[in-house]
Coordinates of C-alpha atoms and ligand atoms in Angstrom, one line a residue:
M561 CA -55.6 35.4 74.8
Y562 CA -53.1 36.2 72.1
R563 CA -54.6 39.6 71.2
S564 CA -57.4 41.9 72.2
H565 CA -57.4 43.8 68.9
T566 CA -56.1 43.4 65.4
C567 CA -53.5 45.7 64.0
G568 CA -56.1 47.5 61.9
E569 CA -58.6 48.2 64.5
L570 CA -57.5 50.9 67.0
R571 CA -58.7 54.5 66.6
I572 CA -58.5 57.8 68.5
E573 CA -61.5 56.7 70.5
D574 CA -59.4 53.9 72.0
V575 CA -56.9 56.2 73.6
N576 CA -55.9 55.1 77.1
K577 CA -57.1 51.6 76.6
E578 CA -54.7 48.7 77.5
V579 CA -54.5 46.4 74.6
T580 CA -52.7 43.3 73.4
L581 CA -51.7 43.0 69.8
A582 CA -49.9 40.3 67.9
G583 CA -48.5 40.4 64.4
W584 CA -45.4 40.7 62.2
V585 CA -42.7 43.3 62.5
Q586 CA -42.7 45.3 59.3
T587 CA -40.2 48.0 60.1
V588 CA -38.0 48.9 63.1
R589 CA -37.0 52.6 63.4
K590 CA -34.6 53.6 66.1
F591 CA -34.5 57.3 67.1
G592 CA -31.9 57.7 69.9
S593 CA -33.4 56.2 73.0
I594 CA -36.8 55.3 71.6
T595 CA -37.8 52.8 68.9
F596 CA -40.8 52.7 66.6
V597 CA -42.1 49.4 65.2
D598 CA -44.8 49.0 62.6
L599 CA -46.7 45.9 63.5
R600 CA -48.7 44.2 60.7
D601 CA -51.4 41.7 60.3
R602 CA -53.9 41.2 57.6
Y603 CA -56.1 43.9 59.0
G604 CA -53.6 46.7 59.0
I605 CA -50.6 48.3 60.6
T606 CA -50.3 49.8 64.0
Q607 CA -47.3 51.8 65.3
L608 CA -45.7 50.6 68.4
L609 CA -43.6 52.9 70.6
F610 CA -40.8 51.3 72.7
N611 CA -39.9 54.1 75.1
E612 CA -36.5 54.4 76.8
E613 CA -37.1 51.7 79.3
F614 CA -38.2 49.2 76.8
N615 CA -35.7 50.1 74.3
K616 CA -33.1 48.6 76.6
N617 CA -35.1 45.3 76.6
L618 CA -34.9 45.5 72.8
D619 CA -31.1 45.6 73.1
N620 CA -31.2 42.3 75.0
E621 CA -33.8 40.7 72.8
P622 CA -33.5 42.4 69.4
I623 CA -36.4 42.0 67.0
G624 CA -36.1 42.1 63.2
R625 CA -38.3 42.3 60.2
E626 CA -41.0 39.6 60.1
Y627 CA -40.5 38.5 63.6
V628 CA -43.9 37.5 65.1
I629 CA -44.3 39.4 68.4
Q630 CA -47.0 40.0 71.0
V631 CA -47.2 43.3 72.8
I632 CA -49.2 44.7 75.7
G633 CA -49.4 48.4 75.9
K634 CA -51.5 51.6 76.2
V635 CA -53.1 53.4 73.3
L636 CA -51.8 56.9 73.0
E637 CA -52.7 59.8 70.7
R638 CA -49.8 60.3 68.2
S639 CA -48.3 63.7 68.0
N640 CA -47.2 63.0 64.5
K641 CA -50.3 61.7 62.8
N642 CA -50.3 59.6 59.7
N643 CA -53.5 60.2 57.8
K644 CA -52.6 57.6 55.2
I645 CA -53.6 54.6 57.4
P646 CA -56.8 54.2 59.4
T647 CA -54.8 53.6 62.6
G648 CA -52.6 56.6 61.9
E649 CA -53.9 58.8 64.8
V650 CA -52.7 56.4 67.5
E651 CA -49.8 54.4 68.7
I652 CA -49.2 51.8 71.4
E653 CA -46.8 52.5 74.1
V654 CA -45.4 49.1 74.8
T655 CA -45.3 47.9 78.4
S656 CA -44.4 44.3 77.8
F657 CA -43.5 42.3 74.7
K658 CA -42.8 38.7 73.8
I659 CA -41.2 37.2 70.7
L660 CA -43.5 34.4 69.5
N661 CA -41.3 33.4 66.7
K662 CA -38.1 34.7 65.0
S663 CA -37.8 35.3 61.3
A664 CA -34.9 34.9 58.9
V665 CA -34.2 38.1 57.0
P666 CA -36.9 38.1 54.3
P667 CA -35.6 37.9 50.7
F668 CA -37.5 41.1 49.8
T669 CA -39.3 44.0 51.5
I670 CA -42.7 43.1 52.6
E671 CA -44.5 46.4 52.2
E672 CA -46.9 48.1 49.9
D673 CA -44.1 48.1 47.3
T674 CA -41.4 45.5 47.2
D675 CA -37.9 45.3 45.8
G676 CA -38.3 41.6 45.0
G677 CA -38.0 40.3 41.4
E678 CA -40.7 38.2 39.9
E679 CA -38.9 34.9 40.4
L680 CA -38.1 35.6 44.0
L681 CA -41.7 36.7 44.7
M682 CA -43.0 33.5 43.2
K683 CA -40.6 31.3 45.1
Y684 CA -41.6 33.0 48.4
R685 CA -45.2 33.4 47.5
Y686 CA -46.2 32.9 51.2
L687 CA -44.3 36.0 52.1
D688 CA -45.5 38.0 49.1
L689 CA -49.1 37.2 50.2
R690 CA -48.4 39.1 53.4
R691 CA -48.2 42.3 51.3
A692 CA -51.2 44.6 51.2
P693 CA -51.6 44.6 47.4
L694 CA -51.9 40.8 47.4
Q695 CA -54.2 40.9 50.4
R696 CA -56.4 43.3 48.6
S697 CA -56.5 40.9 45.6
M698 CA -57.4 37.9 47.8
F699 CA -60.2 39.9 49.5
L700 CA -61.5 41.0 46.2
R701 CA -61.6 37.4 45.0
H702 CA -63.4 36.4 48.1
K703 CA -65.9 39.2 47.6
V704 CA -66.5 38.2 43.9
N705 CA -67.0 34.6 45.0
R706 CA -69.5 35.6 47.7
A707 CA -71.4 37.9 45.3
V708 CA -71.6 35.2 42.6
R709 CA -72.8 32.5 45.1
S710 CA -75.4 34.9 46.6
Y711 CA -76.8 35.9 43.3
L712 CA -77.0 32.3 41.9
D713 CA -78.4 31.0 45.2
N714 CA -81.2 33.6 45.1
A715 CA -81.9 32.8 41.5
G716 CA -82.5 29.2 42.4
F717 CA -79.3 27.6 41.2
I718 CA -77.8 24.7 43.1
E719 CA -74.1 23.9 43.4
I720 CA -73.2 20.3 42.5
E721 CA -69.6 19.1 42.4
T722 CA -68.4 17.1 39.4
P723 CA -65.4 14.8 39.4
Y724 CA -61.8 15.8 38.6
L725 CA -60.7 12.4 37.4
I726 CA -62.6 11.9 34.2
K727 CA -62.3 11.1 30.5
S728 CA -61.2 13.8 28.1
T729 CA -63.6 16.8 27.8
P730 CA -62.7 18.7 24.6
E731 CA -62.4 22.5 25.0
G732 CA -59.7 22.9 22.4
A733 CA -56.6 22.4 24.6
R734 CA -54.5 19.4 25.6
D735 CA -55.6 17.3 28.5
F736 CA -53.6 16.8 31.7
I737 CA -53.6 13.0 32.1
V738 CA -53.4 11.1 35.4
P739 CA -52.3 7.4 35.4
S740 CA -54.1 4.9 37.6
S741 CA -52.3 2.2 39.5
M742 CA -55.5 0.2 39.9
N743 CA -56.0 0.3 36.2
K744 CA -52.5 -0.1 34.8
G745 CA -51.9 1.4 31.4
Q746 CA -55.1 3.5 31.7
F747 CA -55.4 7.2 32.3
Y748 CA -57.9 9.7 33.6
A749 CA -58.0 13.2 32.2
L750 CA -58.4 16.2 34.3
P751 CA -61.4 18.2 33.2
Q752 CA -60.9 21.1 30.8
S753 CA -64.3 22.0 32.1
P754 CA -67.2 20.1 33.6
Q755 CA -69.0 20.4 30.3
T756 CA -70.3 16.9 29.8
F757 CA -71.2 16.4 33.4
K758 CA -73.2 19.6 33.7
Q759 CA -75.1 18.4 30.6
L760 CA -75.7 15.1 32.2
L761 CA -77.0 16.9 35.3
M762 CA -79.6 18.5 33.0
V763 CA -80.6 15.0 31.8
S764 CA -80.9 14.1 35.5
G765 CA -83.3 17.0 36.0
Y766 CA -81.2 19.4 38.0
D767 CA -81.9 22.5 36.0
K768 CA -80.1 25.6 37.2
Y769 CA -76.8 24.0 38.2
Y770 CA -73.7 26.0 39.1
Q771 CA -70.2 25.3 40.4
I772 CA -67.2 27.5 41.1
V773 CA -64.7 24.9 39.8
K774 CA -61.1 24.3 38.8
C775 CA -60.5 23.5 35.2
F776 CA -57.2 22.2 33.7
R777 CA -55.7 22.8 30.3
D778 CA -52.2 21.9 29.3
E779 CA -51.5 24.7 27.0
A780 CA -49.0 27.5 26.4
L781 CA -49.4 30.2 28.9
R782 CA -50.0 33.9 28.5
A783 CA -50.6 36.7 31.1
D784 CA -54.3 35.7 31.4
R785 CA -53.9 31.9 31.3
Q786 CA -53.0 29.4 33.9
P787 CA -52.8 25.6 33.5
E788 CA -55.4 25.4 36.3
F789 CA -57.9 28.1 36.6
T790 CA -61.3 28.6 38.1
Q791 CA -64.6 28.9 36.3
I792 CA -68.1 30.0 37.4
D793 CA -69.8 27.2 35.5
C794 CA -73.5 27.1 34.9
E795 CA -76.2 25.1 33.1
M796 CA -79.9 25.6 32.8
S797 CA -82.7 23.5 31.2
F798 CA -85.8 24.7 29.3
V799 CA -84.0 27.8 28.2
E800 CA -83.2 29.7 25.1
Q801 CA -80.1 31.8 24.4
E802 CA -82.0 34.9 25.5
D803 CA -82.8 33.4 29.0
I804 CA -79.1 32.7 29.6
I805 CA -77.9 36.1 28.4
Q806 CA -80.5 37.8 30.6
A807 CA -79.6 35.8 33.7
F808 CA -75.9 36.3 33.3
E809 CA -76.1 39.9 32.4
E810 CA -77.9 40.4 35.7
L811 CA -75.3 38.3 37.5
T812 CA -72.6 40.5 36.0
K813 CA -74.3 43.7 37.0
Y814 CA -74.9 42.3 40.5
V815 CA -71.2 41.4 40.9
L816 CA -70.0 44.8 39.6
K817 CA -72.3 46.6 42.0
E818 CA -71.5 44.4 45.0
V819 CA -67.7 44.4 44.5
N820 CA -66.9 47.7 42.9
N821 CA -70.0 49.7 43.5
L822 CA -70.4 50.1 39.8
E823 CA -73.8 50.6 38.1
I824 CA -74.1 49.5 34.5
A825 CA -77.2 51.2 33.2
G826 CA -79.5 49.6 30.6
A827 CA -79.2 46.5 28.6
M828 CA -75.7 45.5 27.6
P829 CA -75.0 46.0 23.9
R830 CA -74.8 43.0 21.6
M831 CA -72.8 42.5 18.4
T832 CA -72.7 39.6 16.0
W833 CA -69.4 37.8 15.6
E834 CA -69.3 39.0 12.0
E835 CA -69.8 42.6 13.0
A836 CA -67.1 42.3 15.6
M837 CA -64.6 40.8 13.2
R838 CA -65.5 43.4 10.5
D839 CA -65.4 46.5 12.7
Y840 CA -62.8 45.6 15.3
G841 CA -60.8 42.8 13.8
N842 CA -61.3 40.3 16.6
D843 CA -64.1 38.5 18.5
K844 CA -63.6 40.4 21.8
P845 CA -63.8 44.1 20.9
D846 CA -62.8 46.7 23.4
I847 CA -65.7 49.1 22.8
R848 CA -64.5 51.8 25.3
F849 CA -63.5 53.6 22.1
E850 CA -64.8 53.7 18.5
M851 CA -62.0 53.8 15.9
K852 CA -63.7 51.2 13.7
I853 CA -61.8 49.5 11.0
A854 CA -62.4 50.6 7.4
N855 CA -62.5 47.5 5.2
C856 CA -61.0 49.0 2.1
K857 CA -60.3 45.7 0.5
V858 CA -61.3 42.3 1.8
S859 CA -60.8 38.8 0.2
N860 CA -59.5 40.5 -2.9
T861 CA -62.7 42.6 -3.3
V862 CA -62.1 46.3 -3.3
N863 CA -64.8 48.2 -1.4
C864 CA -63.3 51.7 -1.4
K865 CA -63.5 53.7 -4.5
A866 CA -60.2 55.4 -3.9
L867 CA -58.4 52.1 -4.6
E868 CA -60.2 51.1 -7.7
G869 CA -57.9 50.9 -10.7
L870 CA -54.9 52.1 -8.8
D871 CA -51.5 51.2 -10.1
F872 CA -49.8 50.4 -6.8
K873 CA -48.3 46.9 -6.4
V874 CA -48.6 46.7 -2.6
F875 CA -52.3 47.3 -2.8
N876 CA -52.9 45.1 -5.9
D877 CA -51.0 42.2 -4.4
A878 CA -52.8 42.4 -1.0
E879 CA -55.7 40.2 -0.2
S880 CA -56.9 42.7 2.4
I881 CA -56.4 46.4 2.9
L882 CA -57.6 47.7 6.3
A883 CA -57.4 51.1 7.8
I884 CA -58.2 53.1 10.9
A885 CA -58.6 56.8 11.3
V886 CA -57.0 58.0 14.5
E887 CA -58.6 61.1 15.8
G888 CA -56.5 64.3 16.3
C889 CA -53.2 62.7 15.4
E890 CA -52.5 64.6 12.2
D891 CA -49.6 66.2 13.9
Y892 CA -47.7 62.9 14.3
T893 CA -44.1 63.4 13.6
R894 CA -41.9 61.4 11.2
K895 CA -40.3 59.9 14.2
Q896 CA -43.6 58.8 15.7
I897 CA -44.8 57.3 12.5
D898 CA -41.5 55.5 11.9
E899 CA -41.7 54.1 15.4
L900 CA -45.2 52.8 14.8
T901 CA -44.2 51.3 11.5
E902 CA -41.5 49.4 13.4
W903 CA -44.2 48.4 15.9
V904 CA -46.3 46.7 13.2
K905 CA -43.2 45.1 11.7
R906 CA -42.4 43.3 15.0
P907 CA -42.6 39.5 14.6
Q908 CA -45.7 39.4 16.9
I909 CA -47.6 41.6 14.5
G910 CA -45.7 40.6 11.3
M911 CA -46.6 43.3 8.8
S912 CA -44.1 44.4 6.2
G913 CA -44.9 48.0 6.5
M914 CA -47.5 50.7 7.2
I915 CA -49.0 53.4 5.0
Y916 CA -50.3 56.7 6.5
M917 CA -52.4 59.6 5.3
K918 CA -52.6 62.8 7.3
C919 CA -55.9 64.7 7.0
N920 CA -54.7 68.3 7.5
A921 CA -56.9 70.8 9.3
D922 CA -57.0 72.9 6.2
G923 CA -58.7 70.1 4.2
T924 CA -55.5 69.0 2.3
Y925 CA -53.9 65.6 2.6
K926 CA -50.4 64.3 2.9
S927 CA -49.7 60.6 2.6
S928 CA -46.8 58.2 2.3
I929 CA -48.0 57.2 -1.1
D930 CA -48.7 60.6 -2.6
K931 CA -47.2 59.3 -5.9
F932 CA -50.2 57.0 -6.3
L933 CA -53.0 58.9 -4.8
D934 CA -54.3 62.1 -6.3
D935 CA -56.3 64.5 -4.3
E936 CA -59.7 63.0 -5.3
R937 CA -58.6 59.6 -4.2
K938 CA -57.3 60.9 -0.9
Q939 CA -60.6 62.5 -0.2
Q940 CA -62.5 59.3 -1.1
L941 CA -60.2 57.4 1.1
A942 CA -60.7 59.8 4.0
E943 CA -64.4 59.6 3.6
F944 CA -64.4 55.8 3.5
C945 CA -62.4 55.7 6.7
N946 CA -64.5 58.3 8.4
A947 CA -61.5 60.5 8.9
K948 CA -62.0 64.2 9.7
P949 CA -59.6 67.0 9.3
G950 CA -57.0 66.7 12.1
D951 CA -57.0 62.9 11.9
I952 CA -54.4 60.5 10.6
V953 CA -55.3 57.3 8.7
F954 CA -53.1 54.2 9.1
I955 CA -53.4 51.6 6.4
L956 CA -52.2 48.0 6.5
A957 CA -52.2 45.7 3.5
G958 CA -51.4 42.0 3.2
G959 CA -52.8 38.6 3.8
E960 CA -56.4 38.4 5.1
D961 CA -56.0 37.0 8.6
L962 CA -52.6 38.6 9.3
T963 CA -53.8 42.0 8.3
R964 CA -57.0 41.8 10.3
K965 CA -55.1 40.7 13.4
A966 CA -52.6 43.5 12.9
I967 CA -55.1 46.3 12.4
S968 CA -56.9 45.1 15.5
E969 CA -53.7 45.2 17.5
L970 CA -52.8 48.6 16.1
R971 CA -56.3 49.9 17.0
L972 CA -55.8 48.7 20.6
E973 CA -52.3 50.1 20.7
M974 CA -53.5 53.5 19.5
G975 CA -56.4 53.4 22.0
K976 CA -53.9 52.8 24.7
R977 CA -51.5 55.5 23.6
L978 CA -54.4 58.0 23.4
G979 CA -55.6 57.0 26.9
L980 CA -58.9 55.7 25.6
R981 CA -58.7 52.5 27.6
N982 CA -59.4 53.7 31.1
P983 CA -59.5 50.6 33.4
N984 CA -62.2 52.2 35.5
D985 CA -64.5 52.5 32.6
Y986 CA -66.4 49.2 32.2
K987 CA -67.9 48.5 28.9
P988 CA -69.5 45.1 28.6
L989 CA -70.6 43.6 25.3
W990 CA -72.3 40.3 24.3
V991 CA -70.8 38.8 21.1
I992 CA -73.4 36.5 19.6
D993 CA -73.9 34.3 16.5
F994 CA -70.4 32.7 16.5
P995 CA -69.7 30.2 13.7
L996 CA -70.3 26.6 14.7
L997 CA -67.2 25.3 13.0
E998 CA -63.9 26.7 11.9
H999 CA -61.4 25.2 9.5
D1000 CA -58.2 24.1 11.0
E1001 CA -55.7 24.7 8.2
E1002 CA -52.9 22.7 9.8
E1003 CA -55.0 19.6 10.5
G1004 CA -57.0 20.1 7.3
R1005 CA -60.4 19.5 9.0
W1006 CA -63.3 21.3 10.6
V1007 CA -63.1 21.8 14.4
A1008 CA -65.7 23.1 16.8
R1009 CA -65.4 26.8 17.4
H1010 CA -66.8 26.5 20.9
H1011 CA -67.0 22.8 21.7
P1012 CA -68.7 19.9 20.0
F1013 CA -71.9 20.1 22.1
T1014 CA -72.9 23.5 20.8
S1015 CA -76.1 23.7 18.9
P1016 CA -76.3 25.1 15.4
K1017 CA -78.9 27.8 14.9
K1018 CA -82.3 26.3 14.0
E1019 CA -82.2 27.7 10.5
H1020 CA -78.7 26.2 9.9
L1021 CA -79.4 22.8 11.2
E1022 CA -79.8 21.3 7.7
L1023 CA -76.3 22.5 6.7
L1024 CA -74.7 20.1 9.2
G1025 CA -74.5 17.3 6.6
Q1026 CA -73.1 19.6 3.8
P1027 CA -69.3 20.1 4.2
D1028 CA -69.2 22.9 1.6
K1029 CA -71.5 24.9 3.8
Y1030 CA -69.8 24.3 7.1
G1031 CA -68.3 27.8 7.1
E1032 CA -71.8 29.3 7.0
I1033 CA -73.3 27.6 10.0
K1034 CA -73.9 29.9 12.9
A1035 CA -74.3 28.6 16.5
Y1036 CA -76.3 29.6 19.5
A1037 CA -73.1 30.6 21.1
Y1038 CA -72.3 33.8 23.0
D1039 CA -69.4 35.4 24.8
L1040 CA -69.5 38.2 27.4
V1041 CA -66.7 40.6 26.7
I1042 CA -65.7 43.5 29.0
N1043 CA -63.1 46.0 27.9
G1044 CA -61.6 43.7 25.3
T1045 CA -61.4 40.7 27.7
E1046 CA -63.4 37.6 27.2
I1047 CA -65.1 37.1 30.6
G1048 CA -67.0 34.1 29.6
G1049 CA -68.9 32.2 27.0
G1050 CA -71.4 29.5 26.5
S1051 CA -74.0 28.0 24.2
I1052 CA -77.3 26.3 23.8
R1053 CA -76.5 22.6 23.5
I1054 CA -77.4 19.9 21.2
H1055 CA -79.8 17.6 23.1
E1056 CA -80.8 15.1 20.5
R1057 CA -78.7 12.1 19.7
D1058 CA -79.0 12.3 15.9
V1059 CA -77.9 16.0 15.8
Q1060 CA -75.0 15.3 18.1
E1061 CA -73.9 12.4 15.9
K1062 CA -74.0 14.6 12.9
M1063 CA -71.9 17.2 14.7
F1064 CA -69.3 14.5 15.6
A1065 CA -69.3 13.4 12.0
A1066 CA -68.7 17.0 10.8
L1067 CA -65.7 17.0 13.1
G1068 CA -64.4 14.0 11.3
M1069 CA -65.3 11.4 14.1
D1070 CA -66.7 8.2 12.8
K1071 CA -69.5 6.5 14.7
E1072 CA -67.1 4.1 16.5
E1073 CA -64.9 6.9 17.8
A1074 CA -67.8 9.0 18.8
N1075 CA -69.2 6.1 20.7
E1076 CA -66.0 5.3 22.4
R1077 CA -65.4 8.9 23.4
F1078 CA -68.9 10.2 24.1
G1079 CA -71.1 7.1 24.2
F1080 CA -72.2 8.0 27.7
L1081 CA -73.5 11.4 26.5
L1082 CA -75.1 10.0 23.3
G1083 CA -76.7 7.3 25.5
A1084 CA -78.0 9.8 28.0
F1085 CA -79.6 11.7 25.1
E1086 CA -81.9 8.7 24.6
Y1087 CA -83.5 9.0 28.0
G1088 CA -85.3 12.3 27.8
A1089 CA -82.7 15.0 27.6
P1090 CA -84.3 18.4 28.0
P1091 CA -83.4 21.4 25.9
H1092 CA -80.6 23.1 27.7
G1093 CA -77.7 25.5 27.6
G1094 CA -75.2 27.2 29.8
I1095 CA -72.2 29.4 30.2
A1096 CA -69.0 29.6 32.1
F1097 CA -67.2 32.8 33.3
G1098 CA -63.5 32.9 33.9
F1099 CA -63.4 33.6 37.6
D1100 CA -59.8 34.6 37.8
R1101 CA -60.2 37.0 34.9
L1102 CA -63.3 38.5 36.3
C1103 CA -61.3 39.2 39.5
S1104 CA -58.4 40.7 37.6
L1105 CA -60.8 42.9 35.6
L1106 CA -62.5 44.1 38.8
G1107 CA -59.1 44.6 40.4
G1108 CA -57.9 46.7 37.5
K1109 CA -55.0 44.5 36.7
E1110 CA -53.9 42.7 33.5
S1111 CA -52.6 39.5 35.0
I1112 CA -54.8 36.9 36.6
R1113 CA -51.9 35.7 38.7
D1114 CA -52.3 38.4 41.3
F1115 CA -55.7 37.0 42.1
I1116 CA -54.6 33.4 42.5
A1117 CA -53.1 32.6 45.9
F1118 CA -50.5 30.1 44.5
P1119 CA -50.2 30.6 40.8
K1120 CA -47.8 29.0 38.2
N1121 CA -45.2 31.0 36.3
N1122 CA -45.1 31.4 32.5
A1123 CA -43.6 28.0 32.1
G1124 CA -46.4 26.4 34.0
R1125 CA -44.2 25.9 37.1
D1126 CA -45.0 26.4 40.7
M1127 CA -41.7 28.0 41.8
M1128 CA -42.5 27.7 45.5
I1129 CA -43.0 23.9 45.7
D1130 CA -41.0 23.3 42.5
A1131 CA -43.6 21.4 40.5
P1132 CA -43.9 19.7 38.2
S1133 CA -41.0 17.4 39.1
K1134 CA -39.7 13.9 38.6
V1135 CA -41.3 11.1 40.6
D1136 CA -39.6 8.1 42.3
A1137 CA -38.8 5.1 40.2
S1138 CA -41.0 3.0 42.5
Q1139 CA -44.0 5.3 41.8
L1140 CA -43.5 4.7 38.1
D1141 CA -43.1 1.0 38.7
D1142 CA -46.4 0.9 40.5
L1143 CA -48.0 2.4 37.4
S1144 CA -46.0 0.3 34.9
I1145 CA -44.8 3.5 33.4
S1146 CA -41.3 4.2 32.0
V1147 CA -40.3 7.7 31.0
L1148 CA -38.6 8.3 27.7
E1149 CA -36.0 11.1 27.1
P1150 CA -38.0 14.2 26.3
K1151 CA -38.0 15.1 22.6
K1152 CA -35.8 18.1 21.8
N1153 CA -38.6 20.4 20.8
N1154 CA -40.6 19.8 23.9
Ligands
LIG2470 N1 -67.5 24.6 28.9 C1 -67.4 25.9 28.3 C2 -66.0 26.4 28.5 O1 -65.3 26.0 29.4 C3 -68.4 26.9 28.7 C4 -69.8 26.5 28.4 O2 -70.1 26.2 27.2 O3 -70.6 26.5 29.3 O4 -65.6 27.4 27.9

């Protein structure tokens, strides 16, 4: 028997028991003739006391950080109690010990906080995973996984695995491709999602499918993206948008309750995509705070009286003028305003400047463009922006998309600075009625906003053959957003071959290409495809949200870094020439810009 108890188990009631523990040495503290050792495993930390007699043994057989040891000893009540840990009232007086394995000096401290830099922590991820914060993340992930499965199982969903070696599934990113030696010159693609397979399962009659599944997208990484990530992927038959929203709203509430003991009361609010863009400047609004955008001028149309007939070049030249009223910030200093102006001028935001108007408590106004705005206009502007005395209005003017993105970022930044984005305050929101298509300016063609299998709304179906109306088509597509993070999204699918063909045509695919790429799906639609729809939640993101952290990396046992590399195993890497020979592949020098 290696151990009678874990390192997180012993309490004051266990005093006088003889116990055997095994674990890792976290710290060794010598005090004259006695030594204290903190012994750690994934259950906790227990203090060991090596008294005078055993201290000598330690001199002969020294132990260091991260040694794996086994000790036998007696549980004692500690005179100096530590109420920060559950085992803090007791310690083990060691009567015998054994080194099970030595450890090299670890490259960083393996404690609650560490002194290791990011690269080092990634390289020695297996050591970092010993630390309590990462253990907590792994447990949380496990709990979320369990809650999701238990909910879906009770709701009659069945889990079916779908293949990883497939043909491209478009989700808007680049595919990872896998060569095949049995089929030289041919490649599989790793799934960007199981989208087409789950739809085929509906054709096969397995309504209510789910899978907690890896998806692969070869795209530039950000804090909340990984080249391989996990989705809670679902599909249902004989459902409408409302059924899916209801089911997954319930799932979300169940998970929040099970994992974080959070109750979300009442129905989750909903907002159309258009409202989200208009009032918050993006399609995943953080509704923990209001601060709605005032659309003073949009697409060259002036909406705010204060700006009508104004002789101010910046405003006249701007396609859009958008503003936010920030509550209680009328006392912002010159320095604070200058600093914020620099903030919106950073390349990531890209504005050329920022205009402000202070709404003084006494009802007067002070703005950076007083020369152009008389008192009446200032008052009209304040009213339009819903600004009260004591507020400051920030105004951005410029190109439409740029300005909308910038005001949205500025709003989030102000929300953060004012402490309005409390991570423990969960505000879910459904965003619905997404556009079906969006115009890709670079490629000069229409692309699917969600994916090509999403159904247009019934009333917009007839617009599918009219390219000049493509921008107006709305889809049965929905996203669940929590605190400004997109947790998941899905859609009702097209289930009729002719509609799907029209959709492919709208995306610029001729019949031949559509058949070559998606013939299997079009074919399946001829054999009694039921009406169906589904959704996928980002599992890693859901975990990071519930864990109150921004990065999903902390919730993935072995993540990749920003460059998509696994620093621990050093991948991706070159392969042997013989492996390439087997595949009849030769590798060209990488292009400079890659
Ligand atoms: N396949 C979609 C995605 O990965 C989700 C869905 O439509 O169910 O985003």
